[in-house]
Coordinates of C-alpha atoms in Angstrom, one line a residue:
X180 CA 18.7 33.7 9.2
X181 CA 22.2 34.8 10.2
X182 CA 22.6 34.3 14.0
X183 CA 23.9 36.7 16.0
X184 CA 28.0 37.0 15.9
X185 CA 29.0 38.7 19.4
X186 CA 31.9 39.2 18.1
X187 CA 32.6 43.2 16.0
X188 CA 32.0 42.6 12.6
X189 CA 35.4 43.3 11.6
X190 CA 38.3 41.3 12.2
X191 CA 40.3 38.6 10.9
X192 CA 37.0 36.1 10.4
X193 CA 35.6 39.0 8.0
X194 CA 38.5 39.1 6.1
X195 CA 38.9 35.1 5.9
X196 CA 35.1 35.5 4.4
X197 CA 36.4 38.0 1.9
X198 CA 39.2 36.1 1.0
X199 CA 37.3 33.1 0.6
X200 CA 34.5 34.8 -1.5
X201 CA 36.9 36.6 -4.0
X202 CA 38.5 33.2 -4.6
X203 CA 35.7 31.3 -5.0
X204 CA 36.6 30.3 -8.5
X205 CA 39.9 28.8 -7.2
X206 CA 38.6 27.2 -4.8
X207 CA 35.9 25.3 -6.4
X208 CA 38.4 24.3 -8.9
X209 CA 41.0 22.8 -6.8
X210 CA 38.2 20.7 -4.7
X211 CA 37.5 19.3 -8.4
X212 CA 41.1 18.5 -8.9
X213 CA 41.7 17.3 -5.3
X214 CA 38.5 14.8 -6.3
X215 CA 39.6 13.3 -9.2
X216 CA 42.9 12.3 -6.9
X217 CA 40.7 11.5 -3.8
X218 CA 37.2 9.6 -2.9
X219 CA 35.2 11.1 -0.2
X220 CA 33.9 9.6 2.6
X221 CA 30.3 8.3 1.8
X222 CA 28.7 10.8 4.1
X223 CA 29.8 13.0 6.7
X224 CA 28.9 15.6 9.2
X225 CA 31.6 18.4 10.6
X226 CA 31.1 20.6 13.7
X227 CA 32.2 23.9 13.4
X228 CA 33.2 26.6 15.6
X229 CA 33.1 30.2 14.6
X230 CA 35.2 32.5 17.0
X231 CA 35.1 35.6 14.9
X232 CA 38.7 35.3 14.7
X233 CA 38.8 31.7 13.2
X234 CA 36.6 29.3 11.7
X235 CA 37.5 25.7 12.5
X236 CA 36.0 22.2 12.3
X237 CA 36.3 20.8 15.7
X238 CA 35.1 17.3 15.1
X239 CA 34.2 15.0 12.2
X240 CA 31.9 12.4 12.0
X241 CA 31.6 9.7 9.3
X242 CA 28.7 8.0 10.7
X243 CA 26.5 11.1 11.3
X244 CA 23.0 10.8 12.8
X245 CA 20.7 13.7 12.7
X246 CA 19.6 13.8 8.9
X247 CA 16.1 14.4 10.6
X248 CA 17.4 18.5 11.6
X249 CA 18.3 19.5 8.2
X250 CA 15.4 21.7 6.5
X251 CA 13.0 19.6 4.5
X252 CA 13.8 21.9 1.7
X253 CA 17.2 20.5 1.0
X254 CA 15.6 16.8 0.6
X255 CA 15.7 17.0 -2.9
X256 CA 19.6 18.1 -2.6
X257 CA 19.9 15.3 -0.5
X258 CA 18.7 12.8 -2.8
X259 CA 20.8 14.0 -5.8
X260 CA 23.5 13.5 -3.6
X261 CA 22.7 10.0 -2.7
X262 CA 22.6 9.0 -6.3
X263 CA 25.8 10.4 -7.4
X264 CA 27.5 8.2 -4.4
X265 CA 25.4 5.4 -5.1
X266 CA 26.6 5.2 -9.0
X267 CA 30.6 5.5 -7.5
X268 CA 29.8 2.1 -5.9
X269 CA 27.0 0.0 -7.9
X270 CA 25.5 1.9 -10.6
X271 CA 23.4 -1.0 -11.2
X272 CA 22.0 -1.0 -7.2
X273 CA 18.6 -2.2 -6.7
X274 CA 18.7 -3.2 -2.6
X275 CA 20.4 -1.0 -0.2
X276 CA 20.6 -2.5 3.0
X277 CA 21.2 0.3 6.1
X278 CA 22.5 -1.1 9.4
X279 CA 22.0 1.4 12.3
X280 CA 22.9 1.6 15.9
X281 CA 22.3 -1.7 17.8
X282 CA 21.1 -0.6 20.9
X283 CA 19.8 3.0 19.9
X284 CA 16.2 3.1 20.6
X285 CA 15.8 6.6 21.3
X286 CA 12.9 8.4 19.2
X287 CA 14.8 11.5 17.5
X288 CA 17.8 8.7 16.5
X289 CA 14.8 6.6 14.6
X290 CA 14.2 10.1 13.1
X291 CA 17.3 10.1 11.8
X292 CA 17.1 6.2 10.3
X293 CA 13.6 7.2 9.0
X294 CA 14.8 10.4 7.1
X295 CA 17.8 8.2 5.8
X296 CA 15.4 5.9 4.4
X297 CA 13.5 8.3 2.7
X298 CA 16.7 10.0 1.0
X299 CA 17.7 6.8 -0.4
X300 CA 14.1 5.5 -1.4
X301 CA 13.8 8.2 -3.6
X302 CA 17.1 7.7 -5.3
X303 CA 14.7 4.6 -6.7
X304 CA 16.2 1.4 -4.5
X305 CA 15.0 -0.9 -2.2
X306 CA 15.7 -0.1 1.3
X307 CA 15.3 -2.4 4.1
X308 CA 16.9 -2.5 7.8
X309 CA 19.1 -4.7 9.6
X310 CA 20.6 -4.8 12.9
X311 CA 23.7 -6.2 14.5
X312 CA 22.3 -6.8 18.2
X313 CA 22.2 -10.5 18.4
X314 CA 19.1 -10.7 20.2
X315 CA 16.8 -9.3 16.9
X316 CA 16.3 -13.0 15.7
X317 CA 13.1 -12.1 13.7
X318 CA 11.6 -8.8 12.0
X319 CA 11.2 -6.2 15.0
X320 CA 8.6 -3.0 14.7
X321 CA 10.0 0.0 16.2
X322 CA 7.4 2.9 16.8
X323 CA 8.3 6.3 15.3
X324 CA 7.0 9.8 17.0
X325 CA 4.8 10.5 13.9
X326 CA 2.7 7.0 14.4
X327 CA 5.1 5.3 11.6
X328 CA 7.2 1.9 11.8
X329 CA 10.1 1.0 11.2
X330 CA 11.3 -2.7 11.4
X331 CA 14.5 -3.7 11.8
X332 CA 15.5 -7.5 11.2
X333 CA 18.5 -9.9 11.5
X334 CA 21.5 -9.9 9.4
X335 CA 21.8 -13.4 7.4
X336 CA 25.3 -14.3 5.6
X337 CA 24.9 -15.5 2.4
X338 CA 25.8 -19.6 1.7
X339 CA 29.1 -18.9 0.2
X340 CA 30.1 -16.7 3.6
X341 CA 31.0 -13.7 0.9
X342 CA 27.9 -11.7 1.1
X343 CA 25.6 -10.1 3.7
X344 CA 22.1 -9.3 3.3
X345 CA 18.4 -10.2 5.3
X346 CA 15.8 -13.2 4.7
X347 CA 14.6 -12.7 0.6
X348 CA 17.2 -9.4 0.7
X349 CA 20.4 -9.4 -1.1
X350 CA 21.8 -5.8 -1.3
X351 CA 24.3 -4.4 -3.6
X352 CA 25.0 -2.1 -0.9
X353 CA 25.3 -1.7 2.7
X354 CA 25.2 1.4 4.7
X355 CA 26.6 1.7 8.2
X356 CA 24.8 4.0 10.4
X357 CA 26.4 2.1 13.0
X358 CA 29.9 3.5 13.8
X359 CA 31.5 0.2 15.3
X360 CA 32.5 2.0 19.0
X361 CA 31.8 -2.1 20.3
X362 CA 34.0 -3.3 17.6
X363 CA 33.8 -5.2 14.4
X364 CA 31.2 -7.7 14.5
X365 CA 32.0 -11.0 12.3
X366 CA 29.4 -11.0 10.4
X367 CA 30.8 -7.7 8.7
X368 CA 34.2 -9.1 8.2
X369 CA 35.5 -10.4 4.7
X370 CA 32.5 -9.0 2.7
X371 CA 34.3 -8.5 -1.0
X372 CA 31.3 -9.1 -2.9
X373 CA 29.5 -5.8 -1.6
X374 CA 29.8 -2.2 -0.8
X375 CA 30.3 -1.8 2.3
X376 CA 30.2 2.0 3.1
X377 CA 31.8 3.5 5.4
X378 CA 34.5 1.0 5.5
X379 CA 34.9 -0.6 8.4
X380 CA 38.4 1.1 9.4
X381 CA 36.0 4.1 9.2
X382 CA 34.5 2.8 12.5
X383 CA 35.8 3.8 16.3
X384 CA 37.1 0.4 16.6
X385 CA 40.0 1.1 14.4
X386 CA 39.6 5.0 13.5
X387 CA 42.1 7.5 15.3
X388 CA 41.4 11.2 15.9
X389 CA 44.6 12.1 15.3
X390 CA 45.4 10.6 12.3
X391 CA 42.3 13.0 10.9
X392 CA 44.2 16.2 12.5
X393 CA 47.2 15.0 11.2
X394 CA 45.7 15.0 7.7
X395 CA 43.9 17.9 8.0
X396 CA 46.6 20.0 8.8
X397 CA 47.6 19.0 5.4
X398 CA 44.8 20.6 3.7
X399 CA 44.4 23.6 6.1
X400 CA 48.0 24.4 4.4
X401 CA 47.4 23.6 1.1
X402 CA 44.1 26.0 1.4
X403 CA 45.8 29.1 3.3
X404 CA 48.5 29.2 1.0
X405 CA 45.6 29.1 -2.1
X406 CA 44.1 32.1 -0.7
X407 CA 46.6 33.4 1.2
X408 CA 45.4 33.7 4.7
X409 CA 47.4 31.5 8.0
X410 CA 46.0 28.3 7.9
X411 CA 45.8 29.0 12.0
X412 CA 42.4 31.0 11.0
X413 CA 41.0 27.7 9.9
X414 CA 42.9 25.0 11.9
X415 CA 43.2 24.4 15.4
X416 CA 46.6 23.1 17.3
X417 CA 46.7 19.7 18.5
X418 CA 49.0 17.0 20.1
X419 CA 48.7 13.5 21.5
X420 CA 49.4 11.4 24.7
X421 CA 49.1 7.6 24.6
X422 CA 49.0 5.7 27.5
X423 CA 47.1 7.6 30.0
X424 CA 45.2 6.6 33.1
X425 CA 43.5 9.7 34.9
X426 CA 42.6 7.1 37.3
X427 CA 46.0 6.2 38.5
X428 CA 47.4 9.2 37.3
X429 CA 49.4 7.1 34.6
X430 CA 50.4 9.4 31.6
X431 CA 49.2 12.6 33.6
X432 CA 52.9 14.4 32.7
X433 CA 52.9 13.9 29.2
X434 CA 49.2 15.4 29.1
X435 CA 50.2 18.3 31.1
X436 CA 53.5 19.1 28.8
X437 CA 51.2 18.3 26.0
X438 CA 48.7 20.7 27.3
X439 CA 51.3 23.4 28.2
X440 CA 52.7 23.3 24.9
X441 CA 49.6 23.9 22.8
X442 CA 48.4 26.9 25.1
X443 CA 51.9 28.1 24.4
X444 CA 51.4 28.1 20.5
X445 CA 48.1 29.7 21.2
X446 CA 49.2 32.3 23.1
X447 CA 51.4 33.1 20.4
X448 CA 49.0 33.5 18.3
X449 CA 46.7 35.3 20.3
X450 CA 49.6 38.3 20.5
X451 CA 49.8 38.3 16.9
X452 CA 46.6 39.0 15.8
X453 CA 45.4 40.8 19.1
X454 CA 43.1 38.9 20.4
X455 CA 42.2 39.1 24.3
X456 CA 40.0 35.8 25.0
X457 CA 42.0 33.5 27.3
X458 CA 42.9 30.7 25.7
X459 CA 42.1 26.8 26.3
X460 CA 42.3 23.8 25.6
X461 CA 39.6 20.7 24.8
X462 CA 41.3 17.1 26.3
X463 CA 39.1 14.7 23.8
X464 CA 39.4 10.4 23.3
X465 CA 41.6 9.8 20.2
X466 CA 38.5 7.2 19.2
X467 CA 35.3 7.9 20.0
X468 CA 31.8 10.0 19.3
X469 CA 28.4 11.2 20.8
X470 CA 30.6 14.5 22.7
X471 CA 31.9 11.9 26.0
X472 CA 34.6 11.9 27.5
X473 CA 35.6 15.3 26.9
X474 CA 36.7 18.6 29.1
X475 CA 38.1 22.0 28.6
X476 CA 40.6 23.7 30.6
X477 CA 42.5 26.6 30.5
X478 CA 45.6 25.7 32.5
X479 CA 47.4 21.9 32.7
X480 CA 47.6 22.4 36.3
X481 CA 43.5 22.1 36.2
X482 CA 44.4 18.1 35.5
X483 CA 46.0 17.7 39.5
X484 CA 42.2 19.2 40.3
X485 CA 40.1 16.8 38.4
X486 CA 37.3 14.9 40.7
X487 CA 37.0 12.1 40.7
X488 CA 33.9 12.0 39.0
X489 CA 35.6 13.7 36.5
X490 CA 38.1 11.4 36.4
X491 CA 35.6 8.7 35.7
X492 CA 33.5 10.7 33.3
X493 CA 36.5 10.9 30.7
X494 CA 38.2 7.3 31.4
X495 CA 35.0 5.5 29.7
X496 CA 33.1 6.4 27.2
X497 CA 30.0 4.6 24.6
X498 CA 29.4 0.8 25.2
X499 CA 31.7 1.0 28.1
X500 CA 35.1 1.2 25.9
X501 CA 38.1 2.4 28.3
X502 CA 39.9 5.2 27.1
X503 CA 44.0 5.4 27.4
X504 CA 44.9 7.7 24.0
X505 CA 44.1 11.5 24.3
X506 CA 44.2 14.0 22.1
X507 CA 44.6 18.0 23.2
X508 CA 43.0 20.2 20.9
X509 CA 42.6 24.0 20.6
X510 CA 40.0 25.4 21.7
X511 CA 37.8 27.4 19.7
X512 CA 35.2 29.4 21.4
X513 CA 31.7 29.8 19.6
X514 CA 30.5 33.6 19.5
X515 CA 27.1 32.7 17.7
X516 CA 24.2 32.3 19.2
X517 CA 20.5 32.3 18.9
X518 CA 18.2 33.7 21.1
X519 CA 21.4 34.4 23.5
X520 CA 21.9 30.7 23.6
X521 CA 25.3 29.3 22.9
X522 CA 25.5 28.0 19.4
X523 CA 27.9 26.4 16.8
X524 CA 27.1 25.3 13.0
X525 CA 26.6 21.8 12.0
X526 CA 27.5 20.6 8.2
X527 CA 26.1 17.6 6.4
X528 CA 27.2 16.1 3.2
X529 CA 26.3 13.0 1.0
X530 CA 29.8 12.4 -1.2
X531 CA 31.1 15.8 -1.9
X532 CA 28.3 17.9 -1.8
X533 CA 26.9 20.1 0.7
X534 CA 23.4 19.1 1.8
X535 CA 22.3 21.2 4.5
X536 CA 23.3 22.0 8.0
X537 CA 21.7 22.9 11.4
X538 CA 23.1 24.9 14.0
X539 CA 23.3 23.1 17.9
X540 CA 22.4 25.3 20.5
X541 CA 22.7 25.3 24.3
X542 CA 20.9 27.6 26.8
X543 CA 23.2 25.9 29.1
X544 CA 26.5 26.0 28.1
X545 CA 29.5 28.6 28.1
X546 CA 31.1 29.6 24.2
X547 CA 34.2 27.2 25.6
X548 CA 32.4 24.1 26.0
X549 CA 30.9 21.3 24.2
X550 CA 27.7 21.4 23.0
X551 CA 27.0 18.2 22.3
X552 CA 25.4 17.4 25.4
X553 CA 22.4 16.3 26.9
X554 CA 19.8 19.5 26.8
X555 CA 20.8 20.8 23.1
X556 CA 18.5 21.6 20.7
X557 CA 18.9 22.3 16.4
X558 CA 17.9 25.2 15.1
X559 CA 17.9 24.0 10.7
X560 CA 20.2 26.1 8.8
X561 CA 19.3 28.2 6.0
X562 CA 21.2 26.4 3.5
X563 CA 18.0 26.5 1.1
X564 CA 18.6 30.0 0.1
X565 CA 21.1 29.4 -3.0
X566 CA 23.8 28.4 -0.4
X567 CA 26.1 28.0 -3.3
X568 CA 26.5 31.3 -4.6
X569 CA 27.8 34.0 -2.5
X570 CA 26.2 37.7 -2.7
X571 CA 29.4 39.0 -3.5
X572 CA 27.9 42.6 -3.2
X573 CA 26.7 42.1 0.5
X574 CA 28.6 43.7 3.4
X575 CA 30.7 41.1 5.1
X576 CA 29.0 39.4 8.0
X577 CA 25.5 40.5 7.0
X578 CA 24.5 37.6 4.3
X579 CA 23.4 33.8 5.2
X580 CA 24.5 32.7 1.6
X581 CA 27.9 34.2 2.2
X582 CA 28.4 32.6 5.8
X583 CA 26.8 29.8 4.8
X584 CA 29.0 29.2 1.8
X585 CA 31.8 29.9 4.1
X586 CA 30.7 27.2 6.5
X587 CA 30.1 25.2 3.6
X588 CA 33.8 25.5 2.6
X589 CA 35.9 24.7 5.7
X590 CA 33.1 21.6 5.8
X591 CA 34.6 20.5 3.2
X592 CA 38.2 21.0 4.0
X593 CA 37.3 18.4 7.0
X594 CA 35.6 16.0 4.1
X595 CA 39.2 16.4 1.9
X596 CA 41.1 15.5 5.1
X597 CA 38.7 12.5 5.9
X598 CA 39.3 11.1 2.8
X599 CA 43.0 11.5 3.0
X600 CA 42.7 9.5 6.3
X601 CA 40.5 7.1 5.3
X602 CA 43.4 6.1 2.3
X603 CA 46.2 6.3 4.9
X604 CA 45.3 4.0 7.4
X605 CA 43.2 1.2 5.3
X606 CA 44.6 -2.0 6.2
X607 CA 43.4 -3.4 2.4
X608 CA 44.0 -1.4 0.3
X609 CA 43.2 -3.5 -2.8
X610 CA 40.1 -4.6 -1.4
X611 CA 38.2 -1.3 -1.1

């Protein structure tokens, strides 16, 4: 299934996916060489947004839920995966211990834990819960939609204070499904005995958004000049304000210049390659996850307009953390859809491999808006059907393997750029 492009199938986006399939050889090779320099993040999810003249990762996740959406034909994918990150860490693993979201009760989240289990049983370990909310003090059922349990049970520290595990449960490694927006609990700190993956600088209490966009711009460069297109058809703009309070209007002229300045570059590059969409802009938290906080507008002027709901809608985001960094990113309209609903691709990998994907879609939403909101549904993408090699003799635009190798390219551009992150702003260095 290729979803519908509303865009012409010719254009700039065709020839990127020409340009990408002829070098394929090159660029499988450099992600070999750039991984032998570079660890990727454990695992990892990347929205895309397909515009028909670009094809950019709009956010990256290193704490993905969702595992449940991908097509149960890429389990097996999934699980080679798993082992080939497990053996980075603890070849000898036996216990894996996976901590997810404290407060998180909702059904298709458990989905996600459960389908996470199940990868990681059948790379042969043990595989029991834990939880950080303090007020788990004993092993908890938690009722799945299919009739299933799941319990989840207290964290323990071991007697010497340098390892974490559960009653009878001493892990080799621990998983974090949990991506820290409340902060880093104690009982996670100073563990140098285990894996603890992500790490926690991975997790919204320290992670920045801009330090990923500054890396990625990075790779974006290194790639366009590997295959010779502008890195712009892969790479959206971006600038930062710190210190801002849309409630007292703190900050609010460094966000407008901000915003001025990147619809500028746009426009720039809207008259270069003759492209007629307005452009706009997507104001986003520099931490943060779960699509809050977050507006699009097409004009800074728009920010002397904001309601106060508004206001309030993009000053606090998950477990009530106030917001004061901001980050301006390009917009990047989505011209897929399915079933004329608005939709954008989602890519999942386990280390550096690809292991499926699902595409979000929103009846309710415009092609310049998030769609990770509240009434969105994921249609599985068909990743199954030898997603790694290309038809090479298929008309552009017409193939799923192609687009979905395509996808499964500039995925991994965002996974390259993660990693680089994660090395650049690790407070120990010579711990991890």
């Amino acid at each position: 299934m290729v979803p519908h492009l509303v865009t012409a199938l010719t254009g700039p986006l065709l020839d990127l996916e020409e340009k990408i399939l002829a070098a394929t050889p090159a660029i499988e090779r450099w992600f070999r060489l750039e991984w032998q320099e570079h660890t990727p993040p454990f695992y990892c999810s990347v929205d895309l947004r397909n515009a028909g003249y670009k094809l950019a990762p709009v956010d990256t996740n290193l704490f993905p839920g969702g595992f449940h959406y991908l097509a149960s034909e890429m389990l097996p994918l999934s699980v080679q995966a798993a082992m080939a990150a497990i053996d980075k860490y603890c070849p000898d693993a036996r216990n894996l211990l996976l901590i997810p979201e404290s407060h998180n009760r909702h059904p298709t989240y458990l989905e996600n834990v459960a389908r996470l289990m199940q990868i990681f049983r059948q790379t042969g370990l043990h595989v029991r819960l834990g939880t950080l909310n303090p007020e788990i003090t004993q092993p908890t059922p938690l009722a799945l939609p299919d009739g299933n349990m799941l319990v989840i049970e207290p964290l323990v520290r071991s007697p010497n204070g340098r390892r974490v595990g559960l009653k009878d449960f001493d892990p080799c490694t621990i998983l974090l499904n949990n991506d820290l927006s409340a902060g880093i609990p104690d009982i996670l700190e100073n563990i140098h005995e285990q894996s603890l993956l992500p790490p926690l600088h991975a997790g919204w209490a320290l992670r920045r958004k801009h330090n990923h966009f500054t890396a990625y711009d990075e790779v974006a460069k290194k790639f366009g000049k590997l295959i010779g297109v502008d890195p712009w058809m892969v790479n959206p703009f971006h600038a930062k304000c710190g210190e801002v309070d849309l409630q007292s209007g703190e900050g609010q002229d460094c966000l407008a210049g901000n915003v001025d300045a990147v619809l500028a570059k746009m426009r720039k590059k809207y008259k270069e390659y003759g492209i007629k969409e307005k452009p706009f802009v997507i104001i986003k938290p520099d931490a943060g996850t779960y699509g809050k906080g977050i507006i699009s507008i097409r004009d800074a002027a728009e920010l002397k307009d904001l309601s106060p709901a508004q206001r309030e809608k993009m000053s606090v985001i998950k477990d009530g953390k106030v917001v004061s960094d901001l980050n301006i990113q390009e917009g990047v309209p989505t011209f897929e859809s399915i079933k004329d609903a608005v939709a954008e691709p989602v890519v999942y990998m386990i280390d550096r491999y690809v292991v499926g994907g699902f595409y979000r879609v929103h009846g309710e939403r415009g092609v310049d808006q998030n769609l990770n909101a509240p009434g969105s549904q994921f249609v599985p993408l068909a990743f199954a059907q030898q997603h790694a090699v290309p038809d090479l003799k298929a008309k552009p635009g017409t193939a799923a393997p192609n687009r979905f190798y395509v996808y499964g390219v500039v995925a991994r551009l965002a996974l390259l750029a993660a990693s680089l992150e994660m090395e650049r702003t690790d407070p120990n260095p010579e711990v991890y």
